[in-house]
C-alpha atoms as an extended CHARMM CRD file, in Angstrom:
* protein
*
       281  EXT
         1         1  MET       CA             18.4510000000      -24.2850000000       35.4820000000  PROA      1               0.0000000000
         2         2  SER       CA             16.0690000000      -21.3930000000       35.7580000000  PROA      2               0.0000000000
         3         3  GLU       CA             16.0220000000      -18.3990000000       32.7770000000  PROA      3               0.0000000000
         4         4  LYS       CA             17.9290000000      -15.5050000000       32.3390000000  PROA      4               0.0000000000
         5         5  TYR       CA             17.0540000000      -12.4630000000       29.8280000000  PROA      5               0.0000000000
         6         6  LEU       CA             19.2480000000       -9.8730000000       29.1410000000  PROA      6               0.0000000000
         7         7  ILE       CA             17.3000000000       -6.1110000000       28.6500000000  PROA      7               0.0000000000
         8         8  GLY       CA             18.8950000000       -3.5110000000       27.7030000000  PROA      8               0.0000000000
         9         9  VAL       CA             18.3120000000       -0.2750000000       28.7170000000  PROA      9               0.0000000000
        10        10  ASP       CA             19.4910000000        3.5770000000       28.2590000000  PROA      10              0.0000000000
        11        11  GLY       CA             17.1380000000        5.7530000000       30.2860000000  PROA      11              0.0000000000
        12        12  SER       CA             14.6760000000        6.0780000000       28.1290000000  PROA      12              0.0000000000
        13        13  GLU       CA             11.0050000000        5.6540000000       27.5860000000  PROA      13              0.0000000000
        14        14  GLN       CA             11.1230000000        3.1430000000       24.7340000000  PROA      14              0.0000000000
        15        15  SER       CA             13.8640000000        1.2350000000       27.6480000000  PROA      15              0.0000000000
        16        16  ARG       CA             11.6120000000        1.7700000000       30.2190000000  PROA      16              0.0000000000
        17        17  VAL       CA              8.4490000000        0.4610000000       28.6900000000  PROA      17              0.0000000000
        18        18  ALA       CA             10.5860000000       -3.0530000000       27.5740000000  PROA      18              0.0000000000
        19        19  LEU       CA             12.4770000000       -3.1990000000       30.8760000000  PROA      19              0.0000000000
        20        20  ALA       CA              8.7330000000       -3.3210000000       32.5590000000  PROA      20              0.0000000000
        21        21  TRP       CA              8.0000000000       -5.6870000000       29.6470000000  PROA      21              0.0000000000
        22        22  GLY       CA             10.8640000000       -8.3040000000       30.8820000000  PROA      22              0.0000000000
        23        23  LEU       CA             10.7580000000       -7.8740000000       33.9970000000  PROA      23              0.0000000000
        24        24  ALA       CA              7.4760000000       -9.1190000000       34.4330000000  PROA      24              0.0000000000
        25        25  ARG       CA              7.5470000000      -11.6980000000       32.0280000000  PROA      25              0.0000000000
        26        26  ALA       CA             10.5560000000      -12.6100000000       34.3790000000  PROA      26              0.0000000000
        27        27  THR       CA              8.4570000000      -12.7330000000       37.3880000000  PROA      27              0.0000000000
        28        28  GLU       CA              5.9540000000      -14.5380000000       35.6100000000  PROA      28              0.0000000000
        29        29  ARG       CA              8.9500000000      -17.7030000000       34.9660000000  PROA      29              0.0000000000
        30        30  ARG       CA             11.1540000000      -17.0930000000       37.9330000000  PROA      30              0.0000000000
        31        31  ALA       CA             13.6360000000      -16.0270000000       35.4750000000  PROA      31              0.0000000000
        32        32  ALA       CA             16.9990000000      -13.8810000000       36.2810000000  PROA      32              0.0000000000
        33        33  VAL       CA             17.5500000000      -10.3920000000       34.5240000000  PROA      33              0.0000000000
        34        34  GLU       CA             20.5280000000       -9.2760000000       33.4120000000  PROA      34              0.0000000000
        35        35  LEU       CA             20.7830000000       -5.0740000000       32.6540000000  PROA      35              0.0000000000
        36        36  LEU       CA             22.6920000000       -3.5750000000       30.1380000000  PROA      36              0.0000000000
        37        37  HSD       CA             24.0230000000       -0.0210000000       29.3270000000  PROA      37              0.0000000000
        38        38  VAL       CA             25.9720000000        0.4800000000       26.6450000000  PROA      38              0.0000000000
        39        39  ALA       CA             28.1490000000        3.8300000000       25.8370000000  PROA      39              0.0000000000
        40        40  ASP       CA             28.3970000000        4.1230000000       22.6790000000  PROA      40              0.0000000000
        41        41  ASP       CA             32.3260000000        5.2530000000       21.8830000000  PROA      41              0.0000000000
        42        42  SER       CA             31.6050000000        6.1920000000       18.1860000000  PROA      42              0.0000000000
        43        43  PHE       CA             32.4360000000        9.4590000000       18.7290000000  PROA      43              0.0000000000
        44        44  LEU       CA             34.5440000000        9.6410000000       22.4380000000  PROA      44              0.0000000000
        45        45  SER       CA             37.9710000000        9.8640000000       22.5580000000  PROA      45              0.0000000000
        46        46  GLU       CA             40.5720000000        7.2810000000       22.3240000000  PROA      46              0.0000000000
        47        47  SER       CA             42.5240000000        8.7400000000       25.3640000000  PROA      47              0.0000000000
        48        48  VAL       CA             41.9550000000        7.2850000000       28.9120000000  PROA      48              0.0000000000
        49        49  ALA       CA             40.8200000000       10.1010000000       30.4920000000  PROA      49              0.0000000000
        50        50  PHE       CA             37.5410000000       10.5820000000       27.8480000000  PROA      50              0.0000000000
        51        51  LEU       CA             37.1070000000        6.2790000000       28.1220000000  PROA      51              0.0000000000
        52        52  SER       CA             37.3510000000        6.6230000000       31.8500000000  PROA      52              0.0000000000
        53        53  GLU       CA             34.3700000000        9.1680000000       31.8680000000  PROA      53              0.0000000000
        54        54  ALA       CA             32.0070000000        7.1260000000       29.8120000000  PROA      54              0.0000000000
        55        55  GLN       CA             32.9330000000        4.3890000000       31.7560000000  PROA      55              0.0000000000
        56        56  SER       CA             31.9340000000        6.5420000000       35.3380000000  PROA      56              0.0000000000
        57        57  ALA       CA             28.8740000000        7.2880000000       33.4360000000  PROA      57              0.0000000000
        58        58  SER       CA             27.6480000000        3.9340000000       31.6550000000  PROA      58              0.0000000000
        59        59  GLU       CA             27.5410000000        2.6730000000       35.2290000000  PROA      59              0.0000000000
        60        60  GLN       CA             25.6860000000        5.4810000000       36.7200000000  PROA      60              0.0000000000
        61        61  MET       CA             23.4780000000        5.0520000000       34.1670000000  PROA      61              0.0000000000
        62        62  LEU       CA             22.9820000000        1.2360000000       35.1030000000  PROA      62              0.0000000000
        63        63  GLN       CA             22.6500000000        2.2760000000       39.0490000000  PROA      63              0.0000000000
        64        64  ALA       CA             19.9250000000        4.0440000000       38.0400000000  PROA      64              0.0000000000
        65        65  GLU       CA             18.2900000000        1.8440000000       35.7790000000  PROA      65              0.0000000000
        66        66  THR       CA             18.9020000000       -0.7090000000       38.2960000000  PROA      66              0.0000000000
        67        67  GLU       CA             17.0310000000        1.2150000000       40.7950000000  PROA      67              0.0000000000
        68        68  TYR       CA             14.0120000000        1.9430000000       38.9380000000  PROA      68              0.0000000000
        69        69  ALA       CA             13.5270000000       -1.7530000000       37.9700000000  PROA      69              0.0000000000
        70        70  ARG       CA             13.5080000000       -2.3490000000       41.9410000000  PROA      70              0.0000000000
        71        71  SER       CA             11.2500000000        0.2180000000       42.1940000000  PROA      71              0.0000000000
        72        72  LEU       CA              8.5640000000       -1.4370000000       39.4610000000  PROA      72              0.0000000000
        73        73  GLY       CA              8.5190000000       -4.1850000000       42.2800000000  PROA      73              0.0000000000
        74        74  PHE       CA             10.7080000000       -6.7260000000       40.9880000000  PROA      74              0.0000000000
        75        75  ALA       CA             12.0050000000       -9.5010000000       43.5760000000  PROA      75              0.0000000000
        76        76  GLY       CA             13.6580000000      -11.5330000000       41.4250000000  PROA      76              0.0000000000
        77        77  THR       CA             17.4660000000      -11.9890000000       40.7450000000  PROA      77              0.0000000000
        78        78  ILE       CA             18.7610000000       -8.5940000000       38.7920000000  PROA      78              0.0000000000
        79        79  THR       CA             22.6990000000       -8.4770000000       37.7530000000  PROA      79              0.0000000000
        80        80  GLY       CA             24.0980000000       -5.5100000000       35.9120000000  PROA      80              0.0000000000
        81        81  THR       CA             26.5810000000       -4.9240000000       32.9410000000  PROA      81              0.0000000000
        82        82  ALA       CA             27.9720000000       -1.6140000000       32.3540000000  PROA      82              0.0000000000
        83        83  VAL       CA             30.5410000000       -1.0130000000       29.5410000000  PROA      83              0.0000000000
        84        84  VAL       CA             31.7940000000        1.2270000000       26.7540000000  PROA      84              0.0000000000
        85        85  GLY       CA             31.8830000000        0.2380000000       22.9200000000  PROA      85              0.0000000000
        86        86  HSD       CA             30.2510000000       -0.5210000000       19.7120000000  PROA      86              0.0000000000
        87        87  PRO       CA             25.9700000000       -1.6160000000       21.2110000000  PROA      87              0.0000000000
        88        88  ILE       CA             26.0900000000       -4.1340000000       18.3090000000  PROA      88              0.0000000000
        89        89  ALA       CA             28.8500000000       -6.0130000000       19.7070000000  PROA      89              0.0000000000
        90        90  GLU       CA             28.8680000000       -5.5030000000       22.6340000000  PROA      90              0.0000000000
        91        91  VAL       CA             25.1290000000       -6.7670000000       22.6150000000  PROA      91              0.0000000000
        92        92  GLU       CA             26.1050000000       -9.6080000000       20.6600000000  PROA      92              0.0000000000
        93        93  GLU       CA             28.8740000000      -10.7180000000       22.6980000000  PROA      93              0.0000000000
        94        94  ALA       CA             26.0000000000      -10.3010000000       26.3070000000  PROA      94              0.0000000000
        95        95  SER       CA             23.2610000000      -12.2720000000       23.9550000000  PROA      95              0.0000000000
        96        96  LYS       CA             25.8350000000      -15.5050000000       24.2110000000  PROA      96              0.0000000000
        97        97  ARG       CA             24.9800000000      -15.6390000000       28.1840000000  PROA      97              0.0000000000
        98        98  ALA       CA             21.0780000000      -15.2590000000       27.5890000000  PROA      98              0.0000000000
        99        99  ASP       CA             17.8350000000      -16.7870000000       26.7550000000  PROA      99              0.0000000000
       100       100  LEU       CA             16.3110000000      -13.8540000000       25.7050000000  PROA      100             0.0000000000
       101       101  LEU       CA             17.4470000000      -10.8140000000       24.2510000000  PROA      101             0.0000000000
       102       102  ILE       CA             14.9650000000       -7.4550000000       25.1510000000  PROA      102             0.0000000000
       103       103  LEU       CA             15.2610000000       -4.0690000000       23.8130000000  PROA      103             0.0000000000
       104       104  GLY       CA             13.0770000000       -1.1380000000       23.8390000000  PROA      104             0.0000000000
       105       105  ALA       CA             11.4880000000        0.4900000000       19.8930000000  PROA      105             0.0000000000
       106       106  HSD       CA             14.0030000000        3.1210000000       19.1130000000  PROA      106             0.0000000000
       107       107  GLY       CA             14.0010000000        4.5890000000       15.7710000000  PROA      107             0.0000000000
       108       108  GLY       CA             18.0070000000        3.7110000000       15.1730000000  PROA      108             0.0000000000
       109       109  SER       CA             20.9000000000        5.3610000000       15.5340000000  PROA      109             0.0000000000
       110       110  ARG       CA             23.0250000000        8.0930000000       13.2270000000  PROA      110             0.0000000000
       111       111  PHE       CA             22.5360000000        4.8900000000       10.2060000000  PROA      111             0.0000000000
       112       112  ALA       CA             18.4540000000        4.9230000000       10.4040000000  PROA      112             0.0000000000
       113       113  GLY       CA             17.2740000000        5.0380000000        6.8520000000  PROA      113             0.0000000000
       114       114  SER       CA             20.4540000000        3.3230000000        5.1480000000  PROA      114             0.0000000000
       115       115  PHE       CA             20.2810000000       -0.5480000000        4.0170000000  PROA      115             0.0000000000
       116       116  PHE       CA             21.2810000000       -1.6390000000        7.8030000000  PROA      116             0.0000000000
       117       117  GLY       CA             17.8370000000        0.0310000000        9.5760000000  PROA      117             0.0000000000
       118       118  THR       CA             17.1680000000        0.3900000000       13.1060000000  PROA      118             0.0000000000
       119       119  ARG       CA             19.5890000000       -1.3590000000       15.4600000000  PROA      119             0.0000000000
       120       120  ALA       CA             16.8170000000       -3.1040000000       17.3150000000  PROA      120             0.0000000000
       121       121  VAL       CA             17.1200000000       -4.9910000000       13.7560000000  PROA      121             0.0000000000
       122       122  LYS       CA             20.5640000000       -5.0590000000       13.6470000000  PROA      122             0.0000000000
       123       123  ALA       CA             21.1230000000       -6.8560000000       17.1260000000  PROA      123             0.0000000000
       124       124  ALA       CA             17.7990000000       -9.5870000000       15.7840000000  PROA      124             0.0000000000
       125       125  ALA       CA             20.5590000000      -10.2150000000       13.0500000000  PROA      125             0.0000000000
       126       126  THR       CA             23.5840000000      -10.5640000000       15.2480000000  PROA      126             0.0000000000
       127       127  ALA       CA             22.0700000000      -12.1680000000       18.6070000000  PROA      127             0.0000000000
       128       128  HSD       CA             22.6000000000      -15.1480000000       19.0410000000  PROA      128             0.0000000000
       129       129  CYS       CA             19.7320000000      -16.2910000000       21.1820000000  PROA      129             0.0000000000
       130       130  PRO       CA             15.8580000000      -14.6200000000       20.4450000000  PROA      130             0.0000000000
       131       131  VAL       CA             15.1230000000      -10.9910000000       20.4620000000  PROA      131             0.0000000000
       132       132  ALA       CA             12.2890000000       -9.8640000000       21.5530000000  PROA      132             0.0000000000
       133       133  VAL       CA             11.4570000000       -5.9700000000       20.6140000000  PROA      133             0.0000000000
       134       134  ILE       CA              8.6040000000       -3.9510000000       22.6730000000  PROA      134             0.0000000000
       135       135  PRO       CA              7.0750000000       -1.5360000000       21.5140000000  PROA      135             0.0000000000
       136       136  GLN       CA              5.0900000000        1.1250000000       22.8640000000  PROA      136             0.0000000000
       137       137  ARG       CA              1.3910000000       -0.2920000000       22.1920000000  PROA      137             0.0000000000
       138       138  ASP       CA             -2.0570000000       -1.4280000000       23.6610000000  PROA      138             0.0000000000
       139       139  VAL       CA             -2.5210000000       -5.2570000000       23.5640000000  PROA      139             0.0000000000
       140       140  ALA       CA             -6.2240000000       -6.2230000000       22.8910000000  PROA      140             0.0000000000
       141       141  PRO       CA             -8.0440000000       -8.5590000000       25.5260000000  PROA      141             0.0000000000
       142       142  ASN       CA             -7.4220000000      -12.2690000000       24.4000000000  PROA      142             0.0000000000
       143       143  ALA       CA             -5.6160000000      -10.9360000000       21.4910000000  PROA      143             0.0000000000
       144       144  GLY       CA             -3.6190000000      -14.2760000000       20.6740000000  PROA      144             0.0000000000
       145       145  VAL       CA              0.0860000000      -14.9450000000       19.9560000000  PROA      145             0.0000000000
       146       146  VAL       CA              0.7470000000      -14.2040000000       16.1240000000  PROA      146             0.0000000000
       147       147  VAL       CA              3.0850000000      -16.8160000000       14.8060000000  PROA      147             0.0000000000
       148       148  GLY       CA              4.3390000000      -16.7220000000       10.9650000000  PROA      148             0.0000000000
       149       149  VAL       CA              4.5540000000      -20.2760000000        8.8480000000  PROA      149             0.0000000000
       150       150  ASP       CA              6.2580000000      -20.7170000000        5.8710000000  PROA      150             0.0000000000
       151       151  GLY       CA              7.5390000000      -24.4900000000        6.1540000000  PROA      151             0.0000000000
       152       152  SER       CA             11.4210000000      -23.6400000000        6.8540000000  PROA      152             0.0000000000
       153       153  GLU       CA             13.1330000000      -25.0860000000        9.7890000000  PROA      153             0.0000000000
       154       154  ALA       CA             13.2020000000      -21.4510000000       10.7820000000  PROA      154             0.0000000000
       155       155  SER       CA              9.7510000000      -21.1860000000       11.0660000000  PROA      155             0.0000000000
       156       156  ARG       CA              8.9680000000      -24.5610000000       12.8220000000  PROA      156             0.0000000000
       157       157  LYS       CA             11.2120000000      -23.2330000000       15.3230000000  PROA      157             0.0000000000
       158       158  ALA       CA              8.8530000000      -19.7840000000       15.3530000000  PROA      158             0.0000000000
       159       159  ILE       CA              6.2800000000      -21.4290000000       16.2200000000  PROA      159             0.0000000000
       160       160  ALA       CA              7.5390000000      -24.0920000000       19.1180000000  PROA      160             0.0000000000
       161       161  PHE       CA              8.7630000000      -20.6250000000       20.7570000000  PROA      161             0.0000000000
       162       162  ALA       CA              5.1710000000      -19.3520000000       19.9810000000  PROA      162             0.0000000000
       163       163  ALA       CA              2.5680000000      -22.1350000000       20.7880000000  PROA      163             0.0000000000
       164       164  GLU       CA              5.2360000000      -22.3930000000       24.3810000000  PROA      164             0.0000000000
       165       165  GLU       CA              3.9460000000      -18.6060000000       25.1650000000  PROA      165             0.0000000000
       166       166  ALA       CA              0.1910000000      -18.2870000000       23.7810000000  PROA      166             0.0000000000
       167       167  SER       CA              0.0530000000      -22.2010000000       26.1810000000  PROA      167             0.0000000000
       168       168  GLN       CA              1.4660000000      -20.5120000000       29.0590000000  PROA      168             0.0000000000
       169       169  ARG       CA             -0.3690000000      -16.8850000000       27.9330000000  PROA      169             0.0000000000
       170       170  GLY       CA             -3.5940000000      -19.3450000000       28.0100000000  PROA      170             0.0000000000
       171       171  VAL       CA             -4.7000000000      -17.6570000000       24.8080000000  PROA      171             0.0000000000
       172       172  PRO       CA             -5.1170000000      -18.2980000000       20.8910000000  PROA      172             0.0000000000
       173       173  LEU       CA             -2.1290000000      -19.1170000000       18.5570000000  PROA      173             0.0000000000
       174       174  ILE       CA             -2.7020000000      -17.7860000000       15.8100000000  PROA      174             0.0000000000
       175       175  ALA       CA             -0.7750000000      -19.4770000000       12.8920000000  PROA      175             0.0000000000
       176       176  VAL       CA             -0.6730000000      -17.2080000000        9.1380000000  PROA      176             0.0000000000
       177       177  TYR       CA              0.2900000000      -18.2530000000        6.0470000000  PROA      177             0.0000000000
       178       178  ALA       CA              0.5530000000      -15.4230000000        3.4090000000  PROA      178             0.0000000000
       179       179  TRP       CA              1.3110000000      -15.7530000000       -0.3800000000  PROA      179             0.0000000000
       180       180  MET       CA              1.1480000000      -13.7510000000       -3.4890000000  PROA      180             0.0000000000
       181       181  PRO       CA              1.2500000000      -15.3140000000       -7.0980000000  PROA      181             0.0000000000
       182       182  PRO       CA              4.4900000000      -13.8590000000       -9.1540000000  PROA      182             0.0000000000
       183       183  LEU       CA              3.5060000000      -10.6990000000      -10.6710000000  PROA      183             0.0000000000
       184       184  THR       CA              5.4510000000      -11.2010000000      -13.7190000000  PROA      184             0.0000000000
       185       185  PRO       CA              3.9850000000       -8.3800000000      -16.2350000000  PROA      185             0.0000000000
       186       186  GLY       CA              2.4800000000       -9.9140000000      -19.3330000000  PROA      186             0.0000000000
       187       187  LEU       CA              2.2200000000      -13.4860000000      -17.6060000000  PROA      187             0.0000000000
       188       188  GLU       CA             -0.8770000000      -12.9430000000      -15.2800000000  PROA      188             0.0000000000
       189       189  TYR       CA             -3.1130000000      -14.8420000000      -18.1720000000  PROA      189             0.0000000000
       190       190  LEU       CA             -0.7170000000      -18.2350000000      -16.4630000000  PROA      190             0.0000000000
       191       191  TRP       CA             -2.3680000000      -17.8260000000      -12.9290000000  PROA      191             0.0000000000
       192       192  SER       CA             -5.1060000000      -20.0930000000      -13.4540000000  PROA      192             0.0000000000
       193       193  GLU       CA             -8.0100000000      -20.8710000000      -10.8270000000  PROA      193             0.0000000000
       194       194  GLU       CA             -6.2930000000      -24.0050000000      -10.9540000000  PROA      194             0.0000000000
       195       195  LEU       CA             -3.1360000000      -22.9560000000       -9.8340000000  PROA      195             0.0000000000
       196       196  VAL       CA             -4.3260000000      -20.7040000000       -7.4410000000  PROA      196             0.0000000000
       197       197  GLU       CA             -6.0920000000      -24.0010000000       -5.3600000000  PROA      197             0.0000000000
       198       198  SER       CA             -3.0140000000      -25.6880000000       -5.6980000000  PROA      198             0.0000000000
       199       199  GLN       CA             -1.7710000000      -22.8150000000       -4.3050000000  PROA      199             0.0000000000
       200       200  ARG       CA             -3.8710000000      -22.9780000000       -1.3300000000  PROA      200             0.0000000000
       201       201  ALA       CA             -3.2600000000      -26.8370000000       -0.5440000000  PROA      201             0.0000000000
       202       202  ALA       CA             -0.1020000000      -26.4630000000       -0.3010000000  PROA      202             0.0000000000
       203       203  ALA       CA             -0.7170000000      -23.1250000000        2.2260000000  PROA      203             0.0000000000
       204       204  GLU       CA             -3.2050000000      -25.6800000000        4.2870000000  PROA      204             0.0000000000
       205       205  GLU       CA             -0.2950000000      -28.4690000000        4.0070000000  PROA      205             0.0000000000
       206       206  ALA       CA              2.1880000000      -26.2760000000        5.3260000000  PROA      206             0.0000000000
       207       207  ILE       CA              0.5210000000      -24.9960000000        8.4510000000  PROA      207             0.0000000000
       208       208  ALA       CA             -0.6510000000      -28.3500000000        9.3410000000  PROA      208             0.0000000000
       209       209  ILE       CA              3.1180000000      -29.8160000000        9.3360000000  PROA      209             0.0000000000
       210       210  GLY       CA              3.4450000000      -26.8970000000       11.2910000000  PROA      210             0.0000000000
       211       211  VAL       CA              1.4600000000      -27.0840000000       14.1880000000  PROA      211             0.0000000000
       212       212  ALA       CA              1.5830000000      -30.7070000000       14.0550000000  PROA      212             0.0000000000
       213       213  GLY       CA              1.9760000000      -32.2910000000       17.8830000000  PROA      213             0.0000000000
       214       214  LEU       CA              0.9330000000      -28.5990000000       19.3240000000  PROA      214             0.0000000000
       215       215  ALA       CA             -2.6670000000      -30.4390000000       20.4930000000  PROA      215             0.0000000000
       216       216  GLU       CA             -1.0070000000      -33.3990000000       21.6970000000  PROA      216             0.0000000000
       217       217  ARG       CA              1.1670000000      -31.5330000000       24.0150000000  PROA      217             0.0000000000
       218       218  TYR       CA             -0.9250000000      -28.2520000000       24.5150000000  PROA      218             0.0000000000
       219       219  PRO       CA             -4.4960000000      -30.1810000000       24.5470000000  PROA      219             0.0000000000
       220       220  ASP       CA             -6.3730000000      -26.4830000000       25.9540000000  PROA      220             0.0000000000
       221       221  LEU       CA             -4.4160000000      -24.3600000000       23.4120000000  PROA      221             0.0000000000
       222       222  GLU       CA             -7.2160000000      -23.0840000000       20.9770000000  PROA      222             0.0000000000
       223       223  ILE       CA             -4.8750000000      -22.9410000000       17.2360000000  PROA      223             0.0000000000
       224       224  GLU       CA             -6.6200000000      -20.7290000000       14.5990000000  PROA      224             0.0000000000
       225       225  ARG       CA             -5.0210000000      -21.0770000000       11.0150000000  PROA      225             0.0000000000
       226       226  ARG       CA             -4.9100000000      -17.9190000000        8.9610000000  PROA      226             0.0000000000
       227       227  ILE       CA             -3.6900000000      -18.4810000000        4.8120000000  PROA      227             0.0000000000
       228       228  LEU       CA             -4.0500000000      -14.8810000000        3.3910000000  PROA      228             0.0000000000
       229       229  GLN       CA             -2.9670000000      -13.9580000000        0.1930000000  PROA      229             0.0000000000
       230       230  SER       CA             -1.0320000000      -10.7180000000        0.7680000000  PROA      230             0.0000000000
       231       231  ALA       CA              2.3230000000      -10.3480000000        0.6570000000  PROA      231             0.0000000000
       232       232  PRO       CA              3.7820000000      -11.7550000000        4.4020000000  PROA      232             0.0000000000
       233       233  VAL       CA              5.3620000000       -8.7910000000        5.6910000000  PROA      233             0.0000000000
       234       234  ALA       CA              1.4680000000       -6.7160000000        5.3860000000  PROA      234             0.0000000000
       235       235  ALA       CA             -0.3590000000      -10.3210000000        5.9740000000  PROA      235             0.0000000000
       236       236  LEU       CA              1.9380000000      -10.5290000000        9.9130000000  PROA      236             0.0000000000
       237       237  VAL       CA              1.4590000000       -7.2460000000       10.4960000000  PROA      237             0.0000000000
       238       238  GLN       CA             -2.8910000000       -6.8400000000        9.6750000000  PROA      238             0.0000000000
       239       239  SER       CA             -3.1360000000       -9.7590000000       11.7250000000  PROA      239             0.0000000000
       240       240  ALA       CA             -0.5460000000       -8.5590000000       14.9360000000  PROA      240             0.0000000000
       241       241  GLU       CA             -2.0720000000       -5.6860000000       15.3350000000  PROA      241             0.0000000000
       242       242  GLY       CA             -2.4950000000       -5.5280000000       19.1480000000  PROA      242             0.0000000000
       243       243  ALA       CA             -1.8830000000       -8.7780000000       19.4100000000  PROA      243             0.0000000000
       244       244  GLU       CA              0.4040000000      -10.4030000000       22.3790000000  PROA      244             0.0000000000
       245       245  MET       CA              2.9050000000      -11.1000000000       20.7890000000  PROA      245             0.0000000000
       246       246  LEU       CA              4.4740000000      -11.5130000000       17.2630000000  PROA      246             0.0000000000
       247       247  VAL       CA              6.9610000000      -14.2910000000       16.9410000000  PROA      247             0.0000000000
       248       248  VAL       CA              9.0070000000      -15.1030000000       13.2810000000  PROA      248             0.0000000000
       249       249  GLY       CA             11.6560000000      -17.0110000000       12.5130000000  PROA      249             0.0000000000
       250       250  SER       CA             15.5520000000      -15.8380000000       11.5060000000  PROA      250             0.0000000000
       251       251  ARG       CA             17.2120000000      -18.7610000000        9.3630000000  PROA      251             0.0000000000
       252       252  GLY       CA             20.4700000000      -18.3650000000       11.5220000000  PROA      252             0.0000000000
       253       253  ARG       CA             23.8940000000      -16.5720000000       11.3170000000  PROA      253             0.0000000000
       254       254  GLY       CA             26.7220000000      -16.6830000000        8.9200000000  PROA      254             0.0000000000
       255       255  GLY       CA             28.6640000000      -14.3220000000        6.7500000000  PROA      255             0.0000000000
       256       256  ILE       CA             26.9520000000      -11.7130000000        5.4700000000  PROA      256             0.0000000000
       257       257  SER       CA             23.7290000000      -12.8610000000        6.9950000000  PROA      257             0.0000000000
       258       258  ARG       CA             24.8260000000      -12.1460000000       10.1980000000  PROA      258             0.0000000000
       259       259  LEU       CA             24.4000000000       -7.9140000000        9.5940000000  PROA      259             0.0000000000
       260       260  LEU       CA             20.8110000000       -8.9750000000        7.6800000000  PROA      260             0.0000000000
       261       261  LEU       CA             17.8810000000      -10.4840000000        8.3030000000  PROA      261             0.0000000000
       262       262  GLY       CA             15.4500000000      -11.6890000000        6.1120000000  PROA      262             0.0000000000
       263       263  SER       CA             13.0410000000       -9.1830000000        4.3760000000  PROA      263             0.0000000000
       264       264  VAL       CA             10.2160000000      -10.6700000000        6.4820000000  PROA      264             0.0000000000
       265       265  SER       CA             11.4570000000      -10.0920000000       10.3600000000  PROA      265             0.0000000000
       266       266  HSD       CA             13.0800000000       -6.7150000000        9.5780000000  PROA      266             0.0000000000
       267       267  GLY       CA              9.2490000000       -5.8220000000        7.9120000000  PROA      267             0.0000000000
       268       268  VAL       CA              7.8110000000       -6.8350000000       11.2750000000  PROA      268             0.0000000000
       269       269  LEU       CA             10.6340000000       -5.3840000000       13.0000000000  PROA      269             0.0000000000
       270       270  GLN       CA             10.1360000000       -1.9070000000       11.5580000000  PROA      270             0.0000000000
       271       271  ALA       CA              6.2720000000       -1.9460000000       11.9520000000  PROA      271             0.0000000000
       272       272  LEU       CA              6.4930000000       -3.0650000000       15.3010000000  PROA      272             0.0000000000
       273       273  PRO       CA              2.3160000000       -3.7230000000       15.7220000000  PROA      273             0.0000000000
       274       274  CYS       CA              2.7790000000       -5.5420000000       19.1240000000  PROA      274             0.0000000000
       275       275  PRO       CA              5.9670000000       -6.9360000000       20.8820000000  PROA      275             0.0000000000
       276       276  VAL       CA              8.2180000000       -9.1740000000       17.8880000000  PROA      276             0.0000000000
       277       277  VAL       CA             10.4710000000      -11.8330000000       18.2340000000  PROA      277             0.0000000000
       278       278  VAL       CA             12.2260000000      -13.1340000000       16.3090000000  PROA      278             0.0000000000
       279       279  THR       CA             13.9510000000      -16.7970000000       17.1520000000  PROA      279             0.0000000000
       280       280  ARG       CA             16.9760000000      -18.7730000000       15.6750000000  PROA      280             0.0000000000
       281       281  ALA       CA             17.0280000000      -21.5290000000       13.9080000000  PROA      281             0.0000000000
């Protein structure tokens, strides 16, 4: 069965960058595409007349973006959904029927700068499939696919996704493990060179375990291992500048974690050094 990509559209420049990226990927993978436009009902009257007008506007937007997708030369299967509702709730529901959700790098909504951050962050936290957020950035030639490694199950899922992606694209897989000594005031003296070396050894072991088996599965895949003494978000963002893609793992859904991403996922989605994919644990 072929994959299905769900692409959020709203006619903006950011949305069309993501649409073009998603259509190019769908062409390569022979995936089906579903376009989704949600008319935000947050400020709308609940009267039948207002909701009817909103639904009509949503359908017109969907039609325009479907025509734009065809104008880009995409010849694959395109379906569309136009709804009125809360964007995050509607995207979450629609993600149940997708293999990948693709969004543009919008700055957020009226909640921008709040505790929950941008809509892309909230969508990545609630979606039932991996989420790709696409910025307006140039990709350096043969820049590779960067993946965050920390030894967790979420990290292993991210590595599997990133390795398959790098193999498909014929670019290196760059596995990044970042660590920092505890910054406890007055206790810096406890961090001897021996303890630092033990941390490095643990990092090397985590990467080795994380990439184990990839050479057999992808014989031609070049794997670069980077161990950086830096905050994880800073290390990943720096490593991914101009990269083909940055992949990070989310630890799953449940309770309040449905609304909050981990600090690393949240941080890289705020920075967006390149297309970022958040995988599900």
